[in-house]
Coordinates of C-alpha atoms and ligand atoms in Angstrom, one line a residue:
M1 CA 1.8 -26.8 17.1
Q2 CA 5.0 -25.4 14.7
F3 CA 5.6 -24.3 11.6
S4 CA 7.6 -26.8 9.4
H5 CA 8.4 -24.8 6.1
I6 CA 9.1 -21.7 4.9
L7 CA 7.1 -21.4 1.0
I8 CA 9.1 -18.6 -1.2
R9 CA 7.4 -17.4 -4.6
F10 CA 9.1 -15.9 -6.9
G11 CA 7.4 -13.4 -9.1
E12 CA 9.2 -11.3 -11.7
M13 CA 11.8 -14.4 -12.6
A14 CA 8.7 -16.5 -14.2
L15 CA 8.8 -14.1 -16.7
K16 CA 11.7 -14.9 -17.9
G17 CA 11.1 -17.5 -20.4
K18 CA 14.3 -19.5 -21.5
N19 CA 16.4 -18.3 -18.5
R20 CA 13.7 -19.4 -16.0
K21 CA 15.6 -22.7 -15.3
H22 CA 19.1 -20.8 -14.8
F23 CA 17.3 -18.4 -12.8
E24 CA 15.7 -20.8 -10.5
R25 CA 19.2 -22.8 -10.1
Q26 CA 20.6 -19.4 -9.3
L27 CA 18.2 -18.5 -6.2
L28 CA 18.6 -22.0 -5.3
E29 CA 21.7 -21.8 -4.4
N30 CA 21.7 -18.2 -3.0
V31 CA 18.7 -19.6 -0.2
Q32 CA 21.5 -22.2 0.5
Y33 CA 24.0 -19.7 0.5
R34 CA 22.4 -17.6 3.2
L35 CA 20.9 -20.3 4.7
H36 CA 25.0 -21.7 5.4
G37 CA 24.0 -21.1 9.5
F38 CA 21.3 -23.2 9.5
K39 CA 22.8 -26.3 9.6
K40 CA 19.3 -28.6 9.9
A41 CA 17.4 -26.3 7.4
V42 CA 17.2 -28.5 3.4
V43 CA 15.8 -26.3 0.4
K44 CA 14.1 -28.1 -2.0
K45 CA 12.5 -27.3 -5.4
T46 CA 9.8 -27.7 -6.7
R47 CA 7.8 -26.9 -10.1
G48 CA 7.9 -22.8 -9.8
R49 CA 8.5 -23.3 -6.2
M50 CA 10.8 -23.4 -3.6
Y51 CA 10.3 -24.2 0.1
V52 CA 12.6 -24.8 3.4
L53 CA 12.2 -27.3 5.3
L54 CA 13.0 -26.5 8.8
N55 CA 13.9 -29.4 10.7
G56 CA 13.2 -27.3 13.7
E57 CA 15.6 -24.6 13.2
D58 CA 13.7 -21.0 14.2
P59 CA 11.4 -20.1 11.7
H60 CA 11.6 -16.1 12.2
Q61 CA 15.3 -16.6 12.0
V62 CA 15.3 -18.3 8.8
M63 CA 12.2 -16.0 7.7
E64 CA 14.4 -12.9 8.1
A65 CA 17.5 -14.6 6.3
C66 CA 15.2 -15.6 3.2
Q67 CA 14.1 -12.2 3.3
Q68 CA 17.1 -10.6 2.5
V69 CA 17.6 -13.2 -0.9
F70 CA 17.1 -11.0 -4.0
G71 CA 14.6 -12.6 -6.0
I72 CA 12.2 -13.7 -3.6
Y73 CA 8.9 -12.2 -4.2
S74 CA 6.9 -13.6 -1.0
L75 CA 7.3 -16.4 1.7
S76 CA 5.0 -17.3 4.1
F77 CA 5.4 -20.0 6.8
A78 CA 3.5 -23.5 6.3
I79 CA 2.6 -26.2 8.8
H80 CA 2.7 -29.9 7.6
I81 CA 0.3 -31.9 9.3
E82 CA -1.7 -35.3 8.9
N83 CA -4.8 -35.6 6.7
D84 CA -7.1 -35.1 9.5
V85 CA -9.5 -32.3 10.5
E86 CA -8.2 -31.9 14.0
Q87 CA -4.9 -31.2 13.2
L88 CA -6.1 -29.2 10.5
K89 CA -8.3 -27.2 12.8
E90 CA -5.2 -26.5 15.0
A91 CA -3.1 -25.6 12.3
V92 CA -5.3 -22.6 11.0
L93 CA -5.5 -21.5 14.3
H94 CA -1.6 -21.3 14.7
A95 CA -1.3 -20.1 10.8
I96 CA -3.8 -16.9 11.8
S97 CA -2.1 -15.9 15.3
E98 CA 0.8 -15.3 13.0
D99 CA -0.7 -12.1 11.8
T100 CA -1.9 -10.1 15.3
E101 CA -3.4 -7.2 12.8
A102 CA -5.5 -9.5 10.6
K103 CA -9.0 -8.5 11.1
T104 CA -10.4 -10.4 8.0
F105 CA -9.9 -14.0 6.7
K106 CA -10.4 -16.2 4.6
I107 CA -10.0 -19.7 4.2
S108 CA -8.6 -21.7 0.9
A109 CA -9.0 -25.2 1.3
K110 CA -7.8 -27.7 -1.7
R111 CA -8.4 -31.1 -1.9
A112 CA -5.7 -33.1 -4.2
D113 CA -6.4 -36.3 -2.5
K114 CA -9.5 -37.0 -3.2
S115 CA -9.8 -40.1 -1.0
F116 CA -9.8 -37.6 2.2
P117 CA -13.4 -37.7 3.3
V118 CA -14.4 -34.2 3.9
P119 CA -15.0 -31.9 0.2
S120 CA -13.2 -28.5 0.4
D121 CA -16.2 -26.5 0.3
E122 CA -17.3 -28.3 3.2
L123 CA -13.7 -27.9 4.7
N124 CA -13.5 -24.0 4.5
P125 CA -16.6 -23.3 7.4
I126 CA -15.5 -26.4 9.4
L127 CA -11.9 -24.5 9.5
G128 CA -13.6 -20.9 10.1
G129 CA -15.8 -21.9 12.6
H130 CA -12.8 -23.3 14.7
I131 CA -11.2 -20.0 14.2
L132 CA -14.2 -18.0 15.2
R133 CA -14.9 -19.9 18.1
H134 CA -11.2 -19.5 19.7
L135 CA -10.2 -16.1 18.2
D136 CA -12.0 -12.8 19.6
G137 CA -11.9 -9.5 17.1
V138 CA -12.0 -11.5 13.4
R139 CA -14.5 -12.1 10.9
V140 CA -14.5 -13.5 7.3
D141 CA -14.1 -12.1 4.4
V142 CA -13.8 -13.6 0.6
H143 CA -13.4 -11.0 -1.1
D144 CA -10.5 -8.8 0.5
P145 CA -9.5 -10.4 3.6
D146 CA -6.2 -9.6 5.3
V147 CA -4.8 -12.6 5.3
E148 CA -5.6 -15.9 3.6
L149 CA -5.2 -19.0 4.6
K150 CA -4.4 -21.8 2.1
V151 CA -4.7 -25.0 3.2
E152 CA -3.7 -28.1 0.5
I153 CA -4.7 -31.7 1.4
R154 CA -2.2 -33.7 -0.4
H155 CA -1.5 -37.7 -0.7
E156 CA 1.7 -36.9 1.4
G157 CA -0.1 -34.8 4.0
S158 CA -1.5 -31.5 4.0
Y159 CA -0.1 -27.6 4.0
V160 CA -1.5 -24.9 6.1
T161 CA 0.1 -21.9 5.1
S162 CA 0.2 -18.3 6.7
K163 CA 0.3 -15.0 5.7
D164 CA 2.2 -13.6 3.4
Y165 CA 5.7 -11.6 4.0
R166 CA 7.0 -9.6 1.3
G167 CA 10.4 -10.5 0.5
A168 CA 13.4 -8.4 -0.9
G169 CA 12.2 -8.4 -4.8
G170 CA 14.5 -7.9 -7.4
L171 CA 16.4 -10.7 -9.2
P172 CA 18.8 -13.6 -7.9
I173 CA 22.4 -12.3 -8.0
G174 CA 24.5 -14.1 -10.4
S175 CA 22.2 -14.1 -12.9
T176 CA 22.6 -10.8 -14.8
G177 CA 26.4 -10.2 -15.0
K178 CA 28.9 -8.3 -12.9
S179 CA 29.8 -4.9 -11.6
M180 CA 32.7 -3.2 -10.9
I181 CA 31.5 -0.7 -8.2
M182 CA 33.5 1.9 -7.1
L183 CA 33.6 1.7 -3.1
S184 CA 34.2 4.9 -0.9
G185 CA 33.7 5.3 2.8
G186 CA 30.5 7.2 2.2
I187 CA 26.3 6.9 2.6
D188 CA 26.3 7.0 -1.2
S189 CA 28.7 4.1 -2.9
P190 CA 26.9 1.1 -0.3
V191 CA 23.0 2.0 -1.3
A192 CA 24.3 2.0 -5.2
G193 CA 25.7 -1.1 -4.6
Y194 CA 23.1 -3.1 -2.5
L195 CA 19.9 -1.4 -5.6
T196 CA 22.7 -3.1 -8.1
M197 CA 23.2 -6.4 -6.4
K198 CA 18.9 -6.1 -6.1
R199 CA 19.2 -6.5 -9.8
G200 CA 20.7 -10.0 -10.1
V201 CA 24.0 -8.6 -10.5
E202 CA 27.1 -10.0 -8.7
I203 CA 29.4 -6.9 -7.8
E204 CA 33.0 -6.8 -7.4
A205 CA 34.8 -3.5 -5.3
V206 CA 37.5 -1.0 -6.2
H207 CA 38.5 1.3 -3.3
F208 CA 41.6 4.1 -3.8
H209 CA 43.0 4.9 -0.9
S210 CA 45.9 7.8 -0.2
P211 CA 48.1 6.3 2.6
P212 CA 49.6 8.2 4.7
Y213 CA 47.2 10.7 4.1
T214 CA 44.0 8.2 4.8
S215 CA 44.4 5.7 7.9
E216 CA 43.8 2.2 8.1
R217 CA 40.7 2.9 9.6
A218 CA 39.2 4.5 6.7
K219 CA 40.3 1.5 4.7
Q220 CA 38.6 -0.9 7.4
K221 CA 35.1 1.1 7.2
V222 CA 35.7 -0.1 3.4
L223 CA 36.0 -3.2 4.1
D224 CA 33.4 -3.1 6.8
L225 CA 30.8 -2.1 4.7
A226 CA 31.7 -4.5 2.1
E227 CA 30.7 -7.1 4.4
K228 CA 27.5 -5.8 5.1
L229 CA 26.8 -5.8 1.5
S230 CA 28.4 -9.3 1.1
V231 CA 25.5 -10.6 3.1
Y232 CA 22.9 -10.1 0.0
G233 CA 25.2 -11.7 -2.4
K234 CA 28.0 -14.2 -1.2
R235 CA 31.6 -12.6 -1.6
V236 CA 32.9 -9.4 -2.5
K237 CA 35.9 -8.8 -3.6
I238 CA 37.7 -5.8 -3.3
H239 CA 40.7 -4.3 -5.3
I240 CA 42.2 -1.6 -2.9
V241 CA 44.4 1.0 -5.1
P242 CA 47.3 3.2 -4.0
F243 CA 46.3 6.6 -5.2
T244 CA 48.5 8.6 -3.3
E245 CA 50.6 9.7 -6.3
I246 CA 48.4 9.9 -8.8
Q247 CA 47.1 12.0 -7.0
Q248 CA 50.1 14.3 -5.9
K249 CA 50.9 14.7 -9.2
I250 CA 47.5 16.2 -10.7
Y251 CA 48.1 18.4 -7.6
K252 CA 51.7 19.4 -8.8
E253 CA 51.6 19.6 -12.9
L254 CA 47.6 20.6 -13.2
P255 CA 45.6 23.5 -12.4
D256 CA 43.9 23.2 -9.4
S257 CA 40.4 24.0 -10.5
Y258 CA 40.5 20.8 -12.8
G259 CA 42.1 19.0 -10.3
M260 CA 39.0 17.2 -8.8
T261 CA 37.4 16.4 -12.6
I262 CA 41.0 15.0 -14.0
M263 CA 41.1 12.9 -10.3
R264 CA 37.9 11.3 -11.3
R265 CA 38.8 10.5 -14.6
M266 CA 41.8 9.3 -13.2
M267 CA 39.7 6.7 -10.9
M268 CA 37.2 5.8 -13.6
R269 CA 39.9 4.4 -16.1
I270 CA 41.7 2.5 -13.5
T271 CA 38.3 1.1 -12.5
E272 CA 37.5 0.0 -15.8
R273 CA 41.0 -1.7 -16.3
I274 CA 40.2 -3.4 -13.3
A275 CA 36.6 -4.5 -14.9
K276 CA 38.5 -5.7 -18.1
E277 CA 40.6 -7.9 -16.0
E278 CA 37.7 -9.4 -13.9
G279 CA 35.2 -9.8 -16.3
A280 CA 32.8 -7.2 -15.4
L281 CA 31.0 -5.5 -17.8
A282 CA 29.6 -2.3 -15.9
I283 CA 30.9 0.1 -13.2
T284 CA 28.7 1.1 -10.2
T285 CA 28.9 4.5 -8.6
G286 CA 26.9 6.5 -5.8
E287 CA 26.6 9.5 -7.8
S288 CA 23.5 11.8 -7.2
L289 CA 22.9 14.7 -9.9
G290 CA 23.2 17.6 -8.2
Q291 CA 25.1 16.7 -4.8
V292 CA 28.3 18.2 -4.4
A293 CA 30.9 20.1 -7.1
S294 CA 31.8 16.6 -9.1
Q295 CA 28.2 15.3 -9.9
T296 CA 26.4 18.3 -11.7
M297 CA 26.0 17.1 -15.8
E298 CA 28.6 19.0 -17.0
S299 CA 30.7 17.0 -14.5
M300 CA 29.5 13.7 -15.2
N301 CA 29.8 14.4 -18.8
A302 CA 33.5 15.2 -18.1
I303 CA 34.3 12.0 -16.3
N304 CA 32.4 9.8 -18.0
E305 CA 34.4 10.6 -21.1
V306 CA 37.4 8.4 -20.3
T307 CA 35.3 5.1 -20.4
N308 CA 32.6 3.8 -22.9
Y309 CA 31.7 1.4 -20.2
P310 CA 28.3 1.3 -18.9
V311 CA 28.3 3.4 -15.6
I312 CA 25.6 2.0 -13.7
R313 CA 23.9 5.0 -11.3
P314 CA 21.3 4.1 -9.0
L315 CA 21.1 6.9 -6.8
V316 CA 21.2 9.8 -9.7
T317 CA 17.6 10.6 -9.2
M318 CA 17.4 10.2 -5.6
D319 CA 17.6 12.8 -3.1
K320 CA 20.2 12.6 -0.1
L321 CA 17.2 11.7 2.4
E322 CA 15.8 8.5 0.5
I323 CA 19.2 7.6 0.2
I324 CA 19.9 7.8 3.8
D325 CA 16.8 5.6 4.5
I326 CA 18.2 2.7 2.4
A327 CA 21.4 2.9 4.1
K328 CA 19.9 2.8 7.5
K329 CA 17.6 -0.3 6.6
I330 CA 21.1 -2.1 4.9
N331 CA 23.1 -1.5 7.9
T332 CA 25.8 0.2 6.3
Y333 CA 24.4 3.9 7.5
D334 CA 26.4 3.7 10.7
I335 CA 30.0 2.6 9.2
S336 CA 29.8 5.4 6.6
I337 CA 29.0 8.0 9.1
R338 CA 32.4 6.8 11.2
P339 CA 34.4 10.1 10.2
Y340 CA 37.9 8.9 8.7
E341 CA 39.7 11.0 5.9
D342 CA 38.7 9.7 2.6
C343 CA 40.8 10.3 -0.3
C344 CA 38.7 12.8 -2.3
T345 CA 38.6 14.7 0.6
I346 CA 42.7 15.1 0.6
F347 CA 43.7 17.4 -1.7
V348 CA 40.6 18.8 -2.3
P349 CA 41.2 22.3 -4.6
K350 CA 40.2 25.5 -3.1
E351 CA 37.8 26.4 -5.7
P352 CA 37.1 23.0 -7.8
K353 CA 35.4 23.5 -11.2
T354 CA 31.7 22.5 -10.9
K355 CA 31.1 23.1 -14.9
P356 CA 34.1 21.9 -16.2
D357 CA 34.2 21.9 -20.1
R358 CA 35.0 18.4 -21.5
N359 CA 37.4 19.8 -24.1
K360 CA 39.3 21.8 -22.1
T361 CA 39.6 19.0 -19.3
I362 CA 41.0 16.6 -22.2
S363 CA 43.8 19.3 -23.2
I364 CA 44.2 20.0 -19.9
E365 CA 44.8 16.3 -18.8
Q366 CA 47.2 15.7 -22.2
T367 CA 50.0 18.5 -20.4
A368 CA 50.9 15.7 -18.0
D369 CA 51.3 11.7 -19.0
F370 CA 49.5 9.8 -16.6
S371 CA 50.2 6.1 -18.0
E372 CA 52.6 4.5 -16.2
D373 CA 51.3 6.3 -12.8
I374 CA 48.1 3.9 -13.8
T375 CA 50.1 0.9 -13.9
K376 CA 51.7 1.2 -11.4
A377 CA 48.9 2.0 -9.3
L378 CA 46.6 -0.8 -10.9
H379 CA 50.5 -3.4 -10.0
S380 CA 50.3 -2.1 -6.5
R381 CA 46.5 -3.0 -5.3
E382 CA 46.1 -4.8 -2.9
V383 CA 43.1 -7.8 -3.2
V384 CA 41.0 -8.5 0.1
H385 CA 38.1 -10.8 -0.3
I386 CA 35.4 -10.6 2.2
D387 CA 32.4 -14.1 2.3
S388 CA 29.7 -13.8 4.4
K389 CA 30.4 -17.3 5.1
K390 CA 33.8 -17.1 7.2
S391 CA 32.4 -13.3 8.6
A392 CA 29.7 -15.0 10.2
K393 CA 31.9 -17.4 11.4
Q394 CA 34.2 -14.8 12.8
K395 CA 31.4 -13.3 14.8
E396 CA 30.6 -16.6 16.3
D397 CA 34.1 -17.0 17.0
F398 CA 34.3 -13.6 19.0
S399 CA 31.0 -14.1 20.7
D400 CA 32.3 -17.0 22.8
L401 CA 34.8 -14.1 24.2
F402 CA 31.9 -12.3 25.7
Ligands
ATP1 P1 29.9 8.6 -1.2 O1 28.9 8.9 -0.4 O2 29.5 7.3 -2.2 O3 31.0 8.9 -1.0 P2 30.1 11.0 -2.2 O4 28.4 12.0 -2.1 O5 31.1 11.7 -1.4 O6 29.6 9.2 -2.4 P3 31.6 11.9 -4.3 O7 32.8 12.2 -3.1 O8 31.2 12.5 -5.6 O9 30.2 11.7 -3.9 O10 31.9 10.4 -5.2 C1 30.7 10.1 -6.1 C2 31.4 8.7 -6.4 O11 32.8 8.3 -6.5 C3 31.1 7.5 -5.1 O12 29.5 7.3 -5.2 C4 31.9 6.4 -5.5 O13 31.3 5.5 -6.5 C5 32.9 7.2 -6.3 N1 34.2 7.1 -5.4 C6 34.4 8.5 -4.5 N2 35.3 8.4 -3.9 C7 36.0 7.2 -4.2 C8 36.8 6.5 -3.1 N3 37.8 6.6 -2.5 N4 37.3 4.8 -3.9 C9 36.3 4.3 -5.2 N5 35.5 4.8 -5.0 C10 35.2 6.1 -5.2
MG2 MG1 32.5 10.4 -0.3

């Protein structure tokens, strides 16, 4: 016996009233996109539910892919069989074997097709008894079972569902707008991107690089990080902005101690300009309060002054260890720790101001004019599109070589 379906449940979206239809449509599209590699699988939507018809695709691989799609709260394998007691017995046994840790279970049968000869309250003990006879070490607990096996008898056949698997939670990407993420090659910003996406936000990225001080490898690192993030959405568009000239000008013309603060303000300004052009309504950063000199309360206050766009800082209250845990979970950690120089680590002042004064920052900055440099950097940016479908395809092609 084989699982034929995966049942998808989406809790939080149900709360969204009028938007619900839009959310559901977006989720359907996102699941279809994520399952593009599983050619035979078909995704369907019914009232308040969604399911994947496996059509012979590997149930566990499809489950794993669905578990990465935001907006899904829980999932179960399901078996579709004929309305036949013997097949039902076999199906419940198969479904419970999916949960090797389950010590207690409950069968909940529902008979929508009243022409089926056995009423639900008689079916529960028949199916439960079959499990008890064939599986050691499990018992029935109707109040608080480790696993509840749901059996639905419908006209078109019966469905048996296994235990609940956890989904990624959150909201379907594309359902709440777009944010421009400032993506460095570090550990934090990819995690911030992931957490922003979790709230249904589509992301586009800006990366500042400073050739020849930063290498092609440093740039590639950021593209690789974006590829990991694209798995959760669809595509990630990255704007790679040349930043050398602005950094050199800050270094030459402004006092050392305020260099870092002003450099961050330039980054923020350019990001806001790109956000405006691209229709993003917010900016996301990987800042975490108190982590480094640029992330003190005073620094954030002085840097934030240049934009009135909402700045989403998903990591602001997190410890480094918590951030690293997420980075490992989403497979960005190993890329982030590759040792290539980032534009922020060059031209670092010997003694950066950890508590810059907001007004002093403004007056120092005004002693030089950066408007042309900003426009030039914007015009010379390179745009790269990372598509999770295409990167999966590339990998398939490479795998033929080995
Ligand atoms: P990360 O691990 O994300 O690099 P960090 O701990 O190194 O963060 P900072 O260097 O202070 O902290 O950077 C704070 C935030 O500024 C980053 O999380 C990122 O959002 C943004 N940022 C830093 N450098 C760049 C860059 N070269 N390009 C784009 N954004 C950047
Ligand atoms: Mg960094």
